[in-house]
mmCIF file of C-alpha atoms in Angstrom:
data_model
loop_
_atom_site.group_PDB
_atom_site.id
_atom_site.type_symbol
_atom_site.label_atom_id
_atom_site.label_comp_id
_atom_site.label_asym_id
_atom_site.label_seq_id
_atom_site.Cartn_x
_atom_site.Cartn_y
_atom_site.Cartn_z
ATOM 1 C CA UNK I 288 -20.105 28.640 16.485
ATOM 2 C CA UNK I 289 -18.704 24.779 17.858
ATOM 3 C CA UNK I 290 -17.744 22.942 14.980
ATOM 4 C CA UNK I 291 -16.830 18.647 14.973
ATOM 5 C CA UNK I 292 -13.822 17.377 13.340
ATOM 6 C CA UNK I 293 -14.943 14.491 11.393
ATOM 7 C CA UNK I 294 -10.999 13.292 9.421
ATOM 8 C CA UNK I 295 -9.552 10.887 11.314
ATOM 9 C CA UNK I 296 -5.648 10.627 10.699
ATOM 10 C CA UNK I 297 -4.329 8.101 11.952
ATOM 11 C CA UNK I 298 -2.031 5.819 8.624
ATOM 12 C CA UNK I 299 1.254 6.439 10.534
ATOM 13 C CA UNK I 300 0.107 3.992 13.449
ATOM 14 C CA UNK I 301 -0.093 1.836 11.030
ATOM 15 C CA UNK I 302 3.093 2.937 8.547
ATOM 16 C CA UNK I 303 5.482 0.951 10.542
ATOM 17 C CA UNK I 304 8.529 2.937 8.616
ATOM 18 C CA UNK I 305 11.303 1.572 9.805
ATOM 19 C CA UNK I 306 14.658 2.779 7.633
ATOM 20 C CA UNK I 307 17.663 4.059 10.594
ATOM 21 C CA UNK I 308 19.972 7.117 8.693
ATOM 22 C CA UNK I 309 22.125 9.740 10.574
ATOM 23 C CA UNK I 310 20.688 13.259 11.584
ATOM 24 C CA UNK I 311 20.864 16.104 14.162
ATOM 25 C CA UNK I 312 19.946 15.506 17.878
ATOM 26 C CA UNK I 313 17.277 17.766 18.387
ATOM 27 C CA UNK I 314 13.280 18.244 17.550
ATOM 28 C CA UNK I 315 11.407 19.564 14.495
ATOM 29 C CA UNK I 316 8.997 22.366 15.281
ATOM 30 C CA UNK I 317 5.744 22.066 15.679
ATOM 31 C CA UNK I 318 3.447 23.410 12.744
ATOM 32 C CA UNK I 319 1.117 26.201 14.421
ATOM 33 C CA UNK I 320 3.127 27.034 17.025
ATOM 34 C CA UNK I 321 3.059 30.195 15.561
ATOM 35 C CA UNK I 322 -0.244 30.292 17.394
ATOM 36 C CA UNK I 323 -1.730 30.046 20.522
ATOM 37 C CA UNK I 324 -3.903 26.528 19.585
ATOM 38 C CA UNK I 325 -6.195 27.331 23.086
ATOM 39 C CA UNK I 326 -7.777 30.526 21.657
ATOM 40 C CA UNK I 327 -9.655 27.765 18.622
ATOM 41 C CA UNK I 328 -9.354 24.796 20.135
ATOM 42 C CA UNK I 329 -11.452 23.221 23.189
ATOM 43 C CA UNK I 330 -10.097 19.716 23.921
ATOM 44 C CA UNK I 331 -12.171 16.993 25.982
ATOM 45 C CA UNK I 332 -11.561 16.305 28.711
ATOM 46 C CA UNK I 333 -10.060 12.605 27.528
ATOM 47 C CA UNK I 334 -7.981 11.373 30.742
ATOM 48 C CA UNK I 335 -11.987 10.302 31.967
ATOM 49 C CA UNK I 336 -12.443 8.490 28.994
ATOM 50 C CA UNK I 337 -12.532 4.571 29.369
ATOM 51 C CA UNK I 338 -10.189 2.265 26.787
ATOM 52 C CA UNK I 339 -9.222 -1.484 26.479
ATOM 53 C CA UNK I 340 -6.520 -3.207 26.610
ATOM 54 C CA UNK I 341 -5.500 -6.110 23.540
ATOM 55 C CA UNK I 342 -6.488 -9.292 24.015
ATOM 56 C CA UNK I 343 -4.703 -12.001 21.611
ATOM 57 C CA UNK I 344 -4.448 -15.767 21.791
ATOM 58 C CA UNK I 345 -2.629 -17.575 18.676
ATOM 59 C CA UNK I 346 -3.853 -20.494 18.043
ATOM 60 C CA UNK I 347 -1.162 -23.757 16.498
ATOM 61 C CA UNK I 348 -3.675 -23.550 13.315
ATOM 62 C CA UNK I 349 -3.085 -20.423 12.905
ATOM 63 C CA UNK I 350 0.794 -21.417 13.388
ATOM 64 C CA UNK I 351 0.192 -24.432 11.323
ATOM 65 C CA UNK I 352 -1.084 -21.816 8.407
ATOM 66 C CA UNK I 353 1.654 -19.081 8.687
ATOM 67 C CA UNK I 354 4.302 -21.772 8.802
ATOM 68 C CA UNK I 355 2.821 -23.383 5.455
ATOM 69 C CA UNK I 356 2.894 -19.918 4.477
ATOM 70 C CA UNK I 357 6.314 -19.951 4.711
ATOM 71 C CA UNK I 358 7.130 -23.490 2.843
ATOM 72 C CA UNK I 359 5.499 -22.735 -0.334
ATOM 73 C CA UNK I 360 8.274 -20.009 -0.563
ATOM 74 C CA UNK I 361 11.056 -22.647 -1.312
ATOM 75 C CA UNK I 362 8.871 -25.430 -2.824
ATOM 76 C CA UNK I 363 10.019 -28.478 -4.835
ATOM 77 C CA UNK I 364 8.869 -28.309 -8.832
ATOM 78 C CA UNK I 365 8.181 -31.965 -9.853
ATOM 79 C CA UNK I 366 7.557 -33.246 -13.419
ATOM 80 C CA UNK I 367 3.665 -34.394 -13.445
ATOM 81 C CA UNK I 368 3.757 -36.536 -16.762
ATOM 82 C CA UNK I 369 0.657 -38.930 -16.743
ATOM 83 C CA UNK I 370 -3.544 -37.416 -16.672
ATOM 84 C CA UNK I 371 -5.175 -34.430 -17.716
ATOM 85 C CA UNK I 372 -3.998 -30.496 -17.498
ATOM 86 C CA UNK I 373 -6.633 -27.549 -16.703
ATOM 87 C CA UNK I 374 -7.030 -23.524 -16.211
ATOM 88 C CA UNK I 375 -4.075 -22.445 -13.924
ATOM 89 C CA UNK I 376 -2.012 -25.663 -14.081
ATOM 90 C CA UNK I 377 2.026 -24.935 -15.277
ATOM 91 C CA UNK I 378 2.874 -26.844 -17.501
ATOM 92 C CA UNK I 379 5.879 -28.189 -19.662
ATOM 93 C CA UNK I 380 4.830 -28.205 -23.765
ATOM 94 C CA UNK I 381 5.327 -28.290 -27.825
ATOM 95 C CA UNK I 382 3.791 -27.359 -31.485
ATOM 96 C CA UNK I 383 3.894 -26.700 -34.584
ATOM 97 C CA UNK I 384 2.114 -24.644 -35.897
ATOM 98 C CA UNK I 385 0.902 -25.477 -40.544
ATOM 99 C CA UNK I 386 -0.792 -22.528 -42.168
ATOM 100 C CA UNK I 387 -4.064 -23.571 -45.247
ATOM 101 C CA UNK I 388 -1.140 -23.605 -47.670
ATOM 102 C CA UNK I 389 1.095 -26.390 -46.139
ATOM 103 C CA UNK I 390 3.758 -23.396 -45.055
ATOM 104 C CA UNK I 391 5.148 -23.087 -41.817
ATOM 105 C CA UNK I 392 7.433 -20.215 -40.593
ATOM 106 C CA UNK I 393 9.280 -18.283 -37.667
ATOM 107 C CA UNK I 394 7.870 -18.630 -34.073
ATOM 108 C CA UNK I 395 4.428 -21.383 -35.316
ATOM 109 C CA UNK I 396 6.816 -24.182 -33.840
ATOM 110 C CA UNK I 397 8.784 -24.812 -30.726
ATOM 111 C CA UNK I 398 9.369 -26.925 -28.390
ATOM 112 C CA UNK I 399 9.929 -27.630 -24.832
ATOM 113 C CA UNK I 400 8.549 -24.426 -23.716
ATOM 114 C CA UNK I 401 6.979 -23.317 -20.015
ATOM 115 C CA UNK I 402 3.608 -21.249 -19.124
ATOM 116 C CA UNK I 403 0.393 -21.306 -16.669
ATOM 117 C CA UNK I 404 -2.370 -21.803 -18.764
ATOM 118 C CA UNK I 405 -4.625 -19.049 -18.661
ATOM 119 C CA UNK I 406 -1.751 -16.923 -18.030
ATOM 120 C CA UNK I 407 0.215 -16.123 -20.781
ATOM 121 C CA UNK I 408 0.015 -14.178 -24.276
ATOM 122 C CA UNK I 409 -1.023 -16.246 -26.860
ATOM 123 C CA UNK I 410 -4.309 -16.419 -29.400
ATOM 124 C CA UNK I 411 -7.215 -17.038 -28.791
ATOM 125 C CA UNK I 412 -7.657 -20.377 -28.570
ATOM 126 C CA UNK I 413 -4.415 -21.768 -28.198
ATOM 127 C CA UNK I 414 -4.713 -22.170 -24.399
ATOM 128 C CA UNK I 415 -8.217 -22.546 -24.747
ATOM 129 C CA UNK I 416 -7.762 -25.863 -26.340
ATOM 130 C CA UNK I 417 -5.449 -27.515 -24.006
ATOM 131 C CA UNK I 418 -7.835 -27.860 -21.211
ATOM 132 C CA UNK I 419 -8.647 -30.947 -20.155
ATOM 133 C CA UNK I 420 -6.118 -31.791 -22.834
ATOM 134 C CA UNK I 421 -4.605 -35.424 -21.542
ATOM 135 C CA UNK I 422 -0.414 -34.847 -20.762
ATOM 136 C CA UNK I 423 1.697 -36.547 -23.425
ATOM 137 C CA UNK I 424 -1.649 -36.567 -26.046
ATOM 138 C CA UNK I 425 -0.986 -34.843 -29.475
ATOM 139 C CA UNK I 426 -4.119 -32.186 -29.301
ATOM 140 C CA UNK I 427 -5.009 -29.714 -33.348
ATOM 141 C CA UNK I 428 -6.570 -26.130 -32.532
ATOM 142 C CA UNK I 429 -7.833 -25.030 -35.591
ATOM 143 C CA UNK I 430 -7.608 -21.415 -34.870
ATOM 144 C CA UNK I 431 -7.000 -18.167 -37.593
ATOM 145 C CA UNK I 432 -3.925 -15.089 -35.538
ATOM 146 C CA UNK I 433 -6.156 -11.796 -35.232
ATOM 147 C CA UNK I 434 -6.221 -9.027 -37.788
ATOM 148 C CA UNK I 435 -3.878 -7.560 -37.738
ATOM 149 C CA UNK I 436 -1.746 -9.776 -35.880
ATOM 150 C CA UNK I 437 1.829 -7.390 -34.814
ATOM 151 C CA UNK I 438 4.914 -9.834 -33.773
ATOM 152 C CA UNK I 439 4.150 -10.740 -37.167
ATOM 153 C CA UNK I 440 1.936 -8.686 -40.061
ATOM 154 C CA UNK I 441 2.644 -12.014 -42.818
ATOM 155 C CA UNK I 442 0.131 -14.086 -40.492
ATOM 156 C CA UNK I 443 -2.484 -11.174 -40.099
ATOM 157 C CA UNK I 444 -5.993 -13.014 -40.200
ATOM 158 C CA UNK I 445 -5.408 -16.227 -41.701
ATOM 159 C CA UNK I 446 -5.715 -18.975 -40.689
ATOM 160 C CA UNK I 447 -3.924 -22.150 -38.569
ATOM 161 C CA UNK I 448 -3.647 -25.217 -37.510
ATOM 162 C CA UNK I 449 -1.786 -26.219 -33.891
ATOM 163 C CA UNK I 450 -1.077 -29.612 -32.763
ATOM 164 C CA UNK I 451 0.634 -29.314 -29.290
ATOM 165 C CA UNK I 452 1.026 -31.677 -27.109
ATOM 166 C CA UNK I 453 1.767 -31.623 -22.675
ATOM 167 C CA UNK I 454 5.049 -32.998 -22.597
ATOM 168 C CA UNK I 455 4.938 -32.988 -18.124
ATOM 169 C CA UNK I 456 2.330 -31.150 -15.708
ATOM 170 C CA UNK I 457 5.297 -28.931 -13.567
ATOM 171 C CA UNK I 458 4.011 -29.026 -8.976
ATOM 172 C CA UNK I 459 5.740 -27.102 -6.946
ATOM 173 C CA UNK I 460 5.592 -28.665 -3.690
ATOM 174 C CA UNK I 461 6.252 -26.750 -0.586
ATOM 175 C CA UNK I 462 9.048 -27.023 1.248
ATOM 176 C CA UNK I 463 9.169 -29.675 4.154
ATOM 177 C CA UNK I 464 9.651 -28.612 8.019
ATOM 178 C CA UNK I 465 12.311 -30.250 9.413
ATOM 179 C CA UNK I 466 15.721 -28.931 11.676
ATOM 180 C CA UNK I 467 17.382 -28.123 8.664
ATOM 181 C CA UNK I 468 15.184 -25.921 6.650
ATOM 182 C CA UNK I 469 14.509 -24.179 10.090
ATOM 183 C CA UNK I 470 18.453 -23.625 10.644
ATOM 184 C CA UNK I 471 18.498 -22.793 6.599
ATOM 185 C CA UNK I 472 16.009 -20.678 6.201
ATOM 186 C CA UNK I 473 16.266 -18.738 10.125
ATOM 187 C CA UNK I 474 18.019 -17.726 13.848
ATOM 188 C CA UNK I 475 16.676 -21.067 15.045
ATOM 189 C CA UNK I 476 18.164 -24.577 15.920
ATOM 190 C CA UNK I 477 14.919 -26.524 15.322
ATOM 191 C CA UNK I 478 11.070 -27.011 14.523
ATOM 192 C CA UNK I 479 9.788 -26.430 17.944
ATOM 193 C CA UNK I 480 11.774 -23.008 18.562
ATOM 194 C CA UNK I 481 10.858 -21.831 14.832
ATOM 195 C CA UNK I 482 7.067 -22.371 16.051
ATOM 196 C CA UNK I 483 8.006 -20.483 18.872
ATOM 197 C CA UNK I 484 9.219 -17.442 17.153
ATOM 198 C CA UNK I 485 6.235 -18.035 14.579
ATOM 199 C CA UNK I 486 3.688 -17.618 18.029
ATOM 200 C CA UNK I 487 5.515 -14.445 18.752
ATOM 201 C CA UNK I 488 5.696 -12.857 15.947
ATOM 202 C CA UNK I 489 1.897 -13.662 15.446
ATOM 203 C CA UNK I 490 1.072 -12.513 18.872
ATOM 204 C CA UNK I 491 3.155 -9.179 17.975
ATOM 205 C CA UNK I 492 1.056 -8.498 14.753
ATOM 206 C CA UNK I 493 -2.265 -9.080 16.439
ATOM 207 C CA UNK I 494 -1.822 -6.963 19.372
ATOM 208 C CA UNK I 495 -0.293 -4.125 17.084
ATOM 209 C CA UNK I 496 -3.903 -4.193 14.651
ATOM 210 C CA UNK I 497 -5.510 -4.335 18.199
ATOM 211 C CA UNK I 498 -3.802 -1.026 19.285
ATOM 212 C CA UNK I 499 -4.351 0.205 15.668
ATOM 213 C CA UNK I 500 -8.138 -0.606 16.209
ATOM 214 C CA UNK I 501 -8.243 0.514 20.317
ATOM 215 C CA UNK I 502 -6.531 3.908 19.476
ATOM 216 C CA UNK I 503 -8.643 5.003 16.267
ATOM 217 C CA UNK I 504 -11.408 4.554 18.721
ATOM 218 C CA UNK I 505 -10.001 6.971 21.722
ATOM 219 C CA UNK I 506 -9.097 9.156 18.287
ATOM 220 C CA UNK I 507 -12.190 9.273 17.093
ATOM 221 C CA UNK I 508 -13.988 9.838 20.838
ATOM 222 C CA UNK I 509 -11.258 13.048 20.957
ATOM 223 C CA UNK I 510 -12.348 14.442 17.718
ATOM 224 C CA UNK I 511 -15.941 13.671 18.147
ATOM 225 C CA UNK I 512 -16.166 16.600 21.949
ATOM 226 C CA UNK I 513 -13.368 18.723 20.695
ATOM 227 C CA UNK I 514 -14.210 22.177 19.546
ATOM 228 C CA UNK I 515 -12.892 24.369 17.290
ATOM 229 C CA UNK I 516 -14.476 27.606 17.524
ATOM 230 C CA UNK I 517 -12.036 29.340 14.668
ATOM 231 C CA UNK I 518 -10.629 28.220 11.381
ATOM 232 C CA UNK I 519 -7.061 29.346 11.403
ATOM 233 C CA UNK I 520 -7.800 30.928 7.889
ATOM 234 C CA UNK I 521 -3.864 32.379 6.982
ATOM 235 C CA UNK I 522 -4.038 27.700 6.743
ATOM 236 C CA UNK I 523 -6.713 27.647 4.846
ATOM 237 C CA UNK I 524 -5.664 29.528 2.532
ATOM 238 C CA UNK I 525 -2.585 28.281 1.829
ATOM 239 C CA UNK I 526 -3.451 24.287 1.907
ATOM 240 C CA UNK I 527 -6.395 26.229 -1.187
ATOM 241 C CA UNK I 528 -2.954 27.886 -2.443
ATOM 242 C CA UNK I 529 -1.058 23.719 -2.667
ATOM 243 C CA UNK I 530 -3.890 21.887 -3.729
ATOM 244 C CA UNK I 531 -4.621 24.517 -7.531
ATOM 245 C CA UNK I 532 -0.363 24.291 -7.377
ATOM 246 C CA UNK I 533 -0.487 21.157 -7.487
ATOM 247 C CA UNK I 534 -4.210 20.385 -10.255
ATOM 248 C CA UNK I 535 -2.803 23.137 -12.446
ATOM 249 C CA UNK I 536 0.269 21.463 -12.302
ATOM 250 C CA UNK I 537 -2.089 17.647 -12.959
ATOM 251 C CA UNK I 538 -3.341 19.523 -15.394
ATOM 252 C CA UNK I 539 -0.583 21.086 -18.045
ATOM 253 C CA UNK I 540 0.865 18.083 -17.383
ATOM 254 C CA UNK I 541 -1.761 16.449 -19.035
ATOM 255 C CA UNK I 542 -2.244 18.651 -22.082
ATOM 256 C CA UNK I 543 -5.856 19.134 -20.968
ATOM 257 C CA UNK I 544 -6.986 23.874 -20.742
ATOM 258 C CA UNK I 545 -7.914 24.529 -17.064
ATOM 259 C CA UNK I 546 -11.501 23.747 -17.598
ATOM 260 C CA UNK I 547 -11.679 21.146 -19.321
ATOM 261 C CA UNK I 548 -8.998 19.450 -16.484
ATOM 262 C CA UNK I 549 -11.932 20.426 -13.566
ATOM 263 C CA UNK I 550 -13.943 19.272 -16.041
ATOM 264 C CA UNK I 551 -12.679 15.518 -16.913
ATOM 265 C CA UNK I 552 -11.271 14.931 -12.533
ATOM 266 C CA UNK I 553 -13.314 16.808 -10.975
ATOM 267 C CA UNK I 554 -16.774 17.159 -12.997
ATOM 268 C CA UNK I 555 -16.893 20.461 -11.977
ATOM 269 C CA UNK I 556 -17.223 24.053 -13.113
ATOM 270 C CA UNK I 557 -14.108 26.671 -11.156
ATOM 271 C CA UNK I 558 -16.679 27.592 -8.893
ATOM 272 C CA UNK I 559 -18.349 24.412 -7.937
ATOM 273 C CA UNK I 560 -14.228 23.365 -7.369
ATOM 274 C CA UNK I 561 -13.633 26.322 -5.694
ATOM 275 C CA UNK I 562 -16.058 26.025 -2.691
ATOM 276 C CA UNK I 563 -15.165 22.055 -2.335
ATOM 277 C CA UNK I 564 -11.277 22.747 -2.443
ATOM 278 C CA UNK I 565 -12.535 25.577 0.521
ATOM 279 C CA UNK I 566 -13.831 22.821 2.458
ATOM 280 C CA UNK I 567 -11.690 20.254 2.906
ATOM 281 C CA UNK I 568 -9.133 22.689 3.608
ATOM 282 C CA UNK I 569 -11.208 23.744 6.138
ATOM 283 C CA UNK I 570 -11.594 20.261 7.784
ATOM 284 C CA UNK I 571 -7.899 19.322 7.519
ATOM 285 C CA UNK I 572 -7.094 22.326 9.095
ATOM 286 C CA UNK I 573 -9.921 21.592 11.930
ATOM 287 C CA UNK I 574 -7.510 18.388 12.078
ATOM 288 C CA UNK I 575 -4.537 19.837 11.720
ATOM 289 C CA UNK I 576 -5.428 22.650 15.157
ATOM 290 C CA UNK I 577 -6.874 19.610 16.821
ATOM 291 C CA UNK I 578 -4.119 16.829 16.747
ATOM 292 C CA UNK I 579 -1.464 20.692 17.560
ATOM 293 C CA UNK I 580 -2.947 21.907 20.136
ATOM 294 C CA UNK I 581 -3.300 18.216 21.860
ATOM 295 C CA UNK I 582 0.826 17.735 21.288
ATOM 296 C CA UNK I 583 1.117 20.862 22.645
ATOM 297 C CA UNK I 584 -0.561 20.541 25.548
ATOM 298 C CA UNK I 585 0.913 16.767 26.712
ATOM 299 C CA UNK I 586 4.347 18.072 26.168
ATOM 300 C CA UNK I 587 5.407 15.519 22.983
ATOM 301 C CA UNK I 588 7.943 16.496 20.658
ATOM 302 C CA UNK I 589 9.519 14.607 17.430
ATOM 303 C CA UNK I 590 13.063 14.741 16.832
ATOM 304 C CA UNK I 591 14.472 15.808 13.767
ATOM 305 C CA UNK I 592 16.523 12.034 14.041
ATOM 306 C CA UNK I 593 12.983 10.370 14.032
ATOM 307 C CA UNK I 594 11.686 12.400 11.146
ATOM 308 C CA UNK I 595 14.576 11.277 9.217
ATOM 309 C CA UNK I 596 14.123 7.966 9.536
ATOM 310 C CA UNK I 597 10.594 8.562 8.580
ATOM 311 C CA UNK I 598 12.037 10.339 5.446
ATOM 312 C CA UNK I 599 14.530 8.322 3.827
ATOM 313 C CA UNK I 600 11.841 4.719 4.682
ATOM 314 C CA UNK I 601 9.949 7.059 2.391
ATOM 315 C CA UNK I 602 11.920 7.377 -0.086
ATOM 316 C CA UNK I 603 13.393 3.607 0.594
ATOM 317 C CA UNK I 604 9.630 2.630 0.018
ATOM 318 C CA UNK I 605 10.056 4.157 -4.169
ATOM 319 C CA UNK I 606 13.152 2.780 -4.436
ATOM 320 C CA UNK I 607 15.845 4.348 -4.286
ATOM 321 C CA UNK I 608 18.471 5.520 -1.900
ATOM 322 C CA UNK I 609 19.313 9.448 -2.887
ATOM 323 C CA UNK I 610 17.773 12.202 -1.629
ATOM 324 C CA UNK I 611 18.669 13.335 -5.058
ATOM 325 C CA UNK I 612 18.272 11.423 -7.830
ATOM 326 C CA UNK I 613 14.861 11.440 -5.641
ATOM 327 C CA UNK I 614 14.170 14.514 -5.705
ATOM 328 C CA UNK I 615 15.205 14.318 -9.590
ATOM 329 C CA UNK I 616 12.131 11.900 -9.856
ATOM 330 C CA UNK I 617 9.200 13.439 -7.963
ATOM 331 C CA UNK I 618 10.098 17.307 -8.707
ATOM 332 C CA UNK I 619 9.698 18.183 -5.163
ATOM 333 C CA UNK I 620 11.967 17.532 -2.559
ATOM 334 C CA UNK I 621 11.521 14.989 -0.213
ATOM 335 C CA UNK I 622 10.609 16.344 2.532
ATOM 336 C CA UNK I 623 7.852 18.625 0.844
ATOM 337 C CA UNK I 624 6.346 15.182 -0.886
ATOM 338 C CA UNK I 625 6.305 13.350 2.531
ATOM 339 C CA UNK I 626 3.987 16.510 3.234
ATOM 340 C CA UNK I 627 2.297 16.452 0.355
ATOM 341 C CA UNK I 628 1.507 13.307 0.295
ATOM 342 C CA UNK I 629 2.185 11.202 3.484
ATOM 343 C CA UNK I 630 1.162 14.459 6.142
ATOM 344 C CA UNK I 631 4.101 12.934 7.482
ATOM 345 C CA UNK I 632 5.183 15.604 10.725
ATOM 346 C CA UNK I 633 0.686 15.831 11.157
ATOM 347 C CA UNK I 634 1.302 11.990 11.689
ATOM 348 C CA UNK I 635 4.018 11.585 13.793
ATOM 349 C CA UNK I 636 3.104 14.100 16.032
ATOM 350 C CA UNK I 637 -0.852 12.123 16.271
ATOM 351 C CA UNK I 638 1.286 8.866 16.629
ATOM 352 C CA UNK I 639 2.740 10.223 19.882
ATOM 353 C CA UNK I 640 -0.162 12.364 21.289
ATOM 354 C CA UNK I 641 -2.542 8.931 21.313
ATOM 355 C CA UNK I 642 0.555 6.800 22.989
ATOM 356 C CA UNK I 643 0.672 9.036 25.067
ATOM 357 C CA UNK I 644 -2.264 9.646 26.509
ATOM 358 C CA UNK I 645 -3.858 6.072 25.669
ATOM 359 C CA UNK I 646 -0.288 4.691 28.351
ATOM 360 C CA UNK I 647 -1.739 7.066 30.725
ATOM 361 C CA UNK I 648 -5.410 6.041 30.688
ATOM 362 C CA UNK I 649 -4.114 2.685 31.002
ATOM 363 C CA UNK I 650 -1.881 3.382 33.899
ATOM 364 C CA UNK I 651 -4.502 5.240 36.028
ATOM 365 C CA UNK I 652 -7.045 2.732 35.261
ATOM 366 C CA UNK I 653 -4.998 0.246 37.298
#
């Protein structure tokens, strides 16, 4: 039978994981190496394919926009003491609150507080009542505390009058692009060189983005024309077992019976779940078989050093620098986590396969 691979696994092309670490030499063992994949997978003649090269042009407007984003990260804050304030403005304000009986209490009065209008946690009507307020002119707000009011239960549901004065609007002025700014915040010496470095960075990023799209298109063509005559049952069974273990652990963590979990998370009964998990596992295995068949045909390998770099980078992305601490938090060792969550080996092999095929097609076309 002919089966078309539909899954597309190219996430490694955009992971951009870089976190150097020491590691022993040699290569990791290629998954599926115990099988003769030529018995299961027929790859297309992808050397006959045509492809594209990145075509990148960076404009002055794009350079200006990128620099403006940097300058905005180093603002000078100035106070405006005239005008009105609106939602989204950062303000400095003072207020005094009075209950219906004329009394006040802690928390109902403050001077020179700061907030962004519309983004603070206040009782209903407090922030809204300041929209359009004139700086320096008191605003009277007749409000009611929520019921219950967990901050101070004694105030729950009570009427309150606040007199609020916006003392100033705080405005961030982006930094100015000067030679001094460039020297302080980059490795360049002057504005002209800084613009060139930004242009180079933008060009590299756009080239990478275009290469990702080009290689994605190339991989789509390969998998569309690949034939998998038989799916390896043992690998499908292993995938299904992995899914079952993962979801049953999740059900236990949620305090749910298995049937309840399946209904809440999948809207399946057990028979439907088993059918769908097996179909999904078969799809994954077909994709893996195609990737590793191509890797074997191309003679590519992944070094232990490269693999360890990616493991450490994944760990660092979660804020950990120690594998033991990460494993205690994750409930599994780092490599198991990387494979279950990122299909790391598969992605690394796919990246190298696509690099090899793409570079050869481009070279042959020259």
